[in-house]
Structures are given as C-alpha cells and as structure tokens.
Amino acid sequence: MPPSLSLHPYGGNSPRILVSACLLGQPVRYDGSAKPLGHTLLQLWQQKGWVVPLCPEMAGGLPTPRPPAEITHALSGRDVLTGNATVQDITGADMTAPFIAGAHAALALAQQQGCQFALLIDGSPSCGSQMIYDGSFNGQKHTGEGVTAALLRQHGLDVFAHTEIEQLAKRLPHPAT
C-alpha cells in the first residue's frame, strides 16, 4: 500500500485526514465560534468520506465557550507533553490536563480511523502546527506547535496547518480518483 494511503476501517483503501472540527464549521472554538475553511478540496474530501472531525479541547472535557488558553512562557506543545510547560487560561487556571487528554483522544481517534494526516487550525494551543500564542495573552505569536499537533507528530502523523491545504493535497491521491 502506498505510504499516503491507509486501510479505511469500513473497507477499501482511502486516505483519512483528522481535521479540526472548527474548520468544518462546528462552533467549538473557545469563544463558541467556528472558523470554517471553505476550500473546495476540503469539501471534496468530506464528500469522499476521508475527513475525521475532532476538537481536541472539547474531547479533553472543556466546554464551549471557555476562557482563552495559551501555552506558558513562549514554549510549545512538546514542552507541555514533557512536563516543562503548562497551558493556562486567561484567568491563570491550569488547563494542562484537559489539553493533554484532548491530544490523547485525538491520537486515539486518528489511530482507530487509520489517519496518517491531520489538517489543523493554526495558532491554537492544541492544534497549532506552525505558530502558537506565546502565553502573554497579548496577541503575540511565535513559532511552535500545540499539544495535539506535537503528540500527533510524535506518533508519525503528518500535520498540516489550515493554510497548508494545498501541500496536504499533494500528499494524497488525486481527489478525482
């Protein structure tokens, strides 16, 4: 089987892509909104049944809406996973446990569904794969990844930011097949 294909749990070979639920229009973001990615490729992949939606923060037990959260001290998801950083919300509450739980829920779902790829919303302390907020709650971003993106990468998934959908498409079989 080519490396870009996984055995679909319902039969047949097809790529499976874990996708941030907010990109699919689900109102799961911290402020109760969605951030739909109205890209024709994503719509096609949904029609083909390749998309596996998940919000790791909600899977970790957080409500919607919820206070915004950031990884502390301009560190990243890998630092959270190794215990060298925490995730705090804007009130100072430690949200590390639900973020780690959500990352593990995302990994379990990805493995169960045969996902080798993830398309995640960038900037998020869970899903960010290129840039995340620095923990100051001042709107400052830095290069880094969220907790879920880090865990998925540690387990061999190729993680793409929502702005990299074209790069992801190049790794998949032609969408018209």
mmCIF file of C-alpha atoms in Angstrom:
data_model
loop_
_atom_site.group_PDB
_atom_site.id
_atom_site.type_symbol
_atom_site.label_atom_id
_atom_site.label_comp_id
_atom_site.label_asym_id
_atom_site.label_seq_id
_atom_site.Cartn_x
_atom_site.Cartn_y
_atom_site.Cartn_z
ATOM 1 C CA MET A 1 0.000 0.000 0.000
ATOM 2 C CA PRO A 2 1.477 3.460 -0.825
ATOM 3 C CA PRO A 3 2.575 5.414 2.274
ATOM 4 C CA SER A 4 -0.099 8.075 1.711
ATOM 5 C CA LEU A 5 -2.953 5.569 1.957
ATOM 6 C CA SER A 6 -4.415 3.846 4.978
ATOM 7 C CA LEU A 7 -6.815 0.989 5.194
ATOM 8 C CA HIS A 8 -10.190 2.576 5.764
ATOM 9 C CA PRO A 9 -11.850 0.901 8.780
ATOM 10 C CA TYR A 10 -15.051 0.492 6.746
ATOM 11 C CA GLY A 11 -13.304 -1.235 3.856
ATOM 12 C CA GLY A 12 -11.207 -0.194 0.892
ATOM 13 C CA ASN A 13 -8.135 1.970 0.610
ATOM 14 C CA SER A 14 -8.616 5.666 1.132
ATOM 15 C CA PRO A 15 -6.693 8.409 2.846
ATOM 16 C CA ARG A 16 -8.037 9.502 6.201
ATOM 17 C CA ILE A 17 -7.449 13.023 7.460
ATOM 18 C CA LEU A 18 -8.034 14.178 11.032
ATOM 19 C CA VAL A 19 -9.457 17.715 10.738
ATOM 20 C CA SER A 20 -10.048 20.385 13.378
ATOM 21 C CA ALA A 21 -13.821 20.488 13.842
ATOM 22 C CA CYS A 22 -13.848 24.301 13.787
ATOM 23 C CA LEU A 23 -12.533 24.195 10.196
ATOM 24 C CA LEU A 24 -15.627 22.191 9.275
ATOM 25 C CA GLY A 25 -17.962 24.869 10.640
ATOM 26 C CA GLN A 26 -18.589 23.358 14.063
ATOM 27 C CA PRO A 27 -18.875 26.076 16.774
ATOM 28 C CA VAL A 28 -16.281 24.546 19.114
ATOM 29 C CA ARG A 29 -13.696 27.314 19.483
ATOM 30 C CA TYR A 30 -13.039 28.881 22.867
ATOM 31 C CA ASP A 31 -15.446 31.742 22.069
ATOM 32 C CA GLY A 32 -18.167 29.422 20.785
ATOM 33 C CA SER A 33 -17.483 30.200 17.144
ATOM 34 C CA ALA A 34 -16.289 28.175 14.173
ATOM 35 C CA LYS A 35 -13.566 29.058 11.711
ATOM 36 C CA PRO A 36 -14.799 27.315 8.562
ATOM 37 C CA LEU A 37 -12.283 26.626 5.846
ATOM 38 C CA GLY A 38 -14.406 26.915 2.717
ATOM 39 C CA HIS A 39 -11.860 25.262 0.461
ATOM 40 C CA THR A 40 -13.081 23.083 -2.410
ATOM 41 C CA LEU A 41 -10.515 20.395 -1.578
ATOM 42 C CA LEU A 42 -11.808 20.067 1.963
ATOM 43 C CA GLN A 43 -15.382 19.882 0.687
ATOM 44 C CA LEU A 44 -14.391 17.159 -1.788
ATOM 45 C CA TRP A 45 -12.556 15.171 0.895
ATOM 46 C CA GLN A 46 -15.654 15.363 3.093
ATOM 47 C CA GLN A 47 -17.836 14.083 0.265
ATOM 48 C CA LYS A 48 -15.436 11.175 -0.253
ATOM 49 C CA GLY A 49 -15.556 10.287 3.454
ATOM 50 C CA TRP A 50 -11.864 10.983 4.020
ATOM 51 C CA VAL A 51 -12.397 13.537 6.826
ATOM 52 C CA VAL A 52 -12.411 12.619 10.516
ATOM 53 C CA PRO A 53 -13.515 15.685 12.534
ATOM 54 C CA LEU A 54 -12.439 16.363 16.113
ATOM 55 C CA CYS A 55 -11.969 19.256 18.513
ATOM 56 C CA PRO A 56 -9.248 18.084 20.919
ATOM 57 C CA GLU A 57 -10.161 20.677 23.531
ATOM 58 C CA MET A 58 -13.756 19.500 23.692
ATOM 59 C CA ALA A 59 -12.570 15.870 23.594
ATOM 60 C CA GLY A 60 -10.446 16.727 26.628
ATOM 61 C CA GLY A 61 -13.558 17.813 28.505
ATOM 62 C CA LEU A 62 -13.517 21.578 28.034
ATOM 63 C CA PRO A 63 -16.810 23.414 27.473
ATOM 64 C CA THR A 64 -17.710 25.840 24.732
ATOM 65 C CA PRO A 65 -17.413 28.708 25.278
ATOM 66 C CA ARG A 66 -14.391 28.704 27.579
ATOM 67 C CA PRO A 67 -11.733 31.241 28.543
ATOM 68 C CA PRO A 68 -8.898 31.533 26.017
ATOM 69 C CA ALA A 69 -5.816 29.490 26.873
ATOM 70 C CA GLU A 70 -2.163 29.648 25.866
ATOM 71 C CA ILE A 71 0.998 27.648 26.498
ATOM 72 C CA THR A 72 3.100 29.470 29.071
ATOM 73 C CA HIS A 73 6.492 31.141 28.685
ATOM 74 C CA ALA A 74 6.576 31.072 24.862
ATOM 75 C CA LEU A 75 7.095 27.309 24.956
ATOM 76 C CA SER A 76 5.316 24.679 22.861
ATOM 77 C CA GLY A 77 3.206 21.548 22.937
ATOM 78 C CA ARG A 78 6.256 19.312 23.133
ATOM 79 C CA ASP A 79 7.231 21.138 26.328
ATOM 80 C CA VAL A 80 3.747 20.555 27.730
ATOM 81 C CA LEU A 81 3.959 16.842 26.927
ATOM 82 C CA THR A 82 7.332 16.542 28.706
ATOM 83 C CA GLY A 83 6.086 18.467 31.754
ATOM 84 C CA ASN A 84 8.260 21.518 31.081
ATOM 85 C CA ALA A 85 5.363 23.894 30.331
ATOM 86 C CA THR A 86 1.725 24.288 31.217
ATOM 87 C CA VAL A 87 -1.392 25.504 29.463
ATOM 88 C CA GLN A 88 -3.140 28.282 31.348
ATOM 89 C CA ASP A 89 -6.316 30.140 30.613
ATOM 90 C CA ILE A 90 -6.555 33.911 30.797
ATOM 91 C CA THR A 91 -7.681 33.709 34.458
ATOM 92 C CA GLY A 92 -4.484 31.825 35.371
ATOM 93 C CA ALA A 93 -6.188 28.442 35.781
ATOM 94 C CA ASP A 94 -4.041 25.459 34.851
ATOM 95 C CA MET A 95 -5.651 23.751 31.851
ATOM 96 C CA THR A 96 -2.793 21.355 31.122
ATOM 97 C CA ALA A 97 -4.654 18.139 31.996
ATOM 98 C CA PRO A 98 -7.607 18.660 29.602
ATOM 99 C CA PHE A 99 -5.252 19.734 26.796
ATOM 100 C CA ILE A 100 -3.167 16.590 27.225
ATOM 101 C CA ALA A 101 -6.307 14.448 27.498
ATOM 102 C CA GLY A 102 -7.645 16.010 24.294
ATOM 103 C CA ALA A 103 -4.372 15.349 22.487
ATOM 104 C CA HIS A 104 -4.520 11.692 23.500
ATOM 105 C CA ALA A 105 -8.172 11.491 22.391
ATOM 106 C CA ALA A 106 -7.154 12.934 19.012
ATOM 107 C CA LEU A 107 -4.326 10.411 18.687
ATOM 108 C CA ALA A 108 -6.605 7.507 19.634
ATOM 109 C CA LEU A 109 -9.228 8.576 17.089
ATOM 110 C CA ALA A 110 -6.603 9.087 14.387
ATOM 111 C CA GLN A 111 -5.174 5.633 15.018
ATOM 112 C CA GLN A 112 -8.614 3.999 15.161
ATOM 113 C CA GLN A 113 -9.650 5.645 11.886
ATOM 114 C CA GLY A 114 -6.351 4.983 10.097
ATOM 115 C CA CYS A 115 -5.431 8.654 9.720
ATOM 116 C CA GLN A 116 -1.925 9.417 8.528
ATOM 117 C CA PHE A 117 -2.594 13.123 8.074
ATOM 118 C CA ALA A 118 -4.047 15.946 10.128
ATOM 119 C CA LEU A 119 -5.296 19.343 8.947
ATOM 120 C CA LEU A 120 -5.425 21.595 11.991
ATOM 121 C CA ILE A 121 -6.245 25.233 12.745
ATOM 122 C CA ASP A 122 -3.017 27.142 13.274
ATOM 123 C CA GLY A 123 -2.491 29.361 16.314
ATOM 124 C CA SER A 124 -4.342 27.102 18.747
ATOM 125 C CA PRO A 125 -2.623 25.779 21.890
ATOM 126 C CA SER A 126 -3.961 22.374 20.825
ATOM 127 C CA CYS A 127 -3.922 22.385 17.043
ATOM 128 C CA GLY A 128 -1.329 24.977 16.104
ATOM 129 C CA SER A 129 1.329 23.409 13.914
ATOM 130 C CA GLN A 130 3.393 26.399 12.797
ATOM 131 C CA MET A 131 2.539 29.303 15.093
ATOM 132 C CA ILE A 132 1.019 29.490 18.567
ATOM 133 C CA TYR A 133 0.392 32.288 21.049
ATOM 134 C CA ASP A 134 3.231 32.974 23.480
ATOM 135 C CA GLY A 135 1.373 32.762 26.799
ATOM 136 C CA SER A 136 1.198 36.511 27.420
ATOM 137 C CA PHE A 137 -2.415 36.905 26.190
ATOM 138 C CA ASN A 138 -1.253 39.962 24.249
ATOM 139 C CA GLY A 139 -1.857 38.534 20.781
ATOM 140 C CA GLN A 140 1.815 37.701 20.280
ATOM 141 C CA LYS A 141 2.608 34.526 18.340
ATOM 142 C CA HIS A 142 5.825 32.575 17.992
ATOM 143 C CA THR A 143 6.978 29.563 16.022
ATOM 144 C CA GLY A 144 5.737 26.445 17.738
ATOM 145 C CA GLU A 145 3.130 23.742 17.877
ATOM 146 C CA GLY A 146 0.198 22.987 20.118
ATOM 147 C CA VAL A 147 -0.168 19.950 22.356
ATOM 148 C CA THR A 148 -2.233 17.876 19.902
ATOM 149 C CA ALA A 149 -0.073 18.729 16.902
ATOM 150 C CA ALA A 150 3.032 17.738 18.866
ATOM 151 C CA LEU A 151 1.588 14.410 20.017
ATOM 152 C CA LEU A 152 0.327 13.508 16.544
ATOM 153 C CA ARG A 153 3.728 14.258 15.039
ATOM 154 C CA GLN A 154 5.466 12.198 17.731
ATOM 155 C CA HIS A 155 3.347 9.267 16.578
ATOM 156 C CA GLY A 156 4.115 9.654 12.891
ATOM 157 C CA LEU A 157 1.179 11.652 11.543
ATOM 158 C CA ASP A 158 1.917 14.370 9.021
ATOM 159 C CA VAL A 159 0.378 17.531 10.443
ATOM 160 C CA PHE A 160 -0.576 20.477 8.241
ATOM 161 C CA ALA A 161 -1.840 23.922 9.193
ATOM 162 C CA HIS A 162 -5.110 25.005 7.599
ATOM 163 C CA THR A 163 -3.056 27.348 5.411
ATOM 164 C CA GLU A 164 -1.166 24.331 4.014
ATOM 165 C CA ILE A 165 -4.142 22.505 2.491
ATOM 166 C CA GLU A 166 -2.546 22.606 -0.969
ATOM 167 C CA GLN A 167 0.613 20.926 0.379
ATOM 168 C CA LEU A 168 -1.531 18.254 2.024
ATOM 169 C CA ALA A 169 -3.366 17.694 -1.263
ATOM 170 C CA LYS A 170 -0.045 16.878 -2.946
ATOM 171 C CA ARG A 171 0.451 14.018 -0.484
ATOM 172 C CA LEU A 172 -2.942 12.461 -1.262
ATOM 173 C CA PRO A 173 -4.126 10.516 -4.277
ATOM 174 C CA HIS A 174 -5.701 12.744 -6.899
ATOM 175 C CA PRO A 175 -9.038 13.933 -5.417
ATOM 176 C CA ALA A 176 -10.897 12.847 -8.562
ATOM 177 C CA THR A 177 -9.900 9.175 -8.120
#
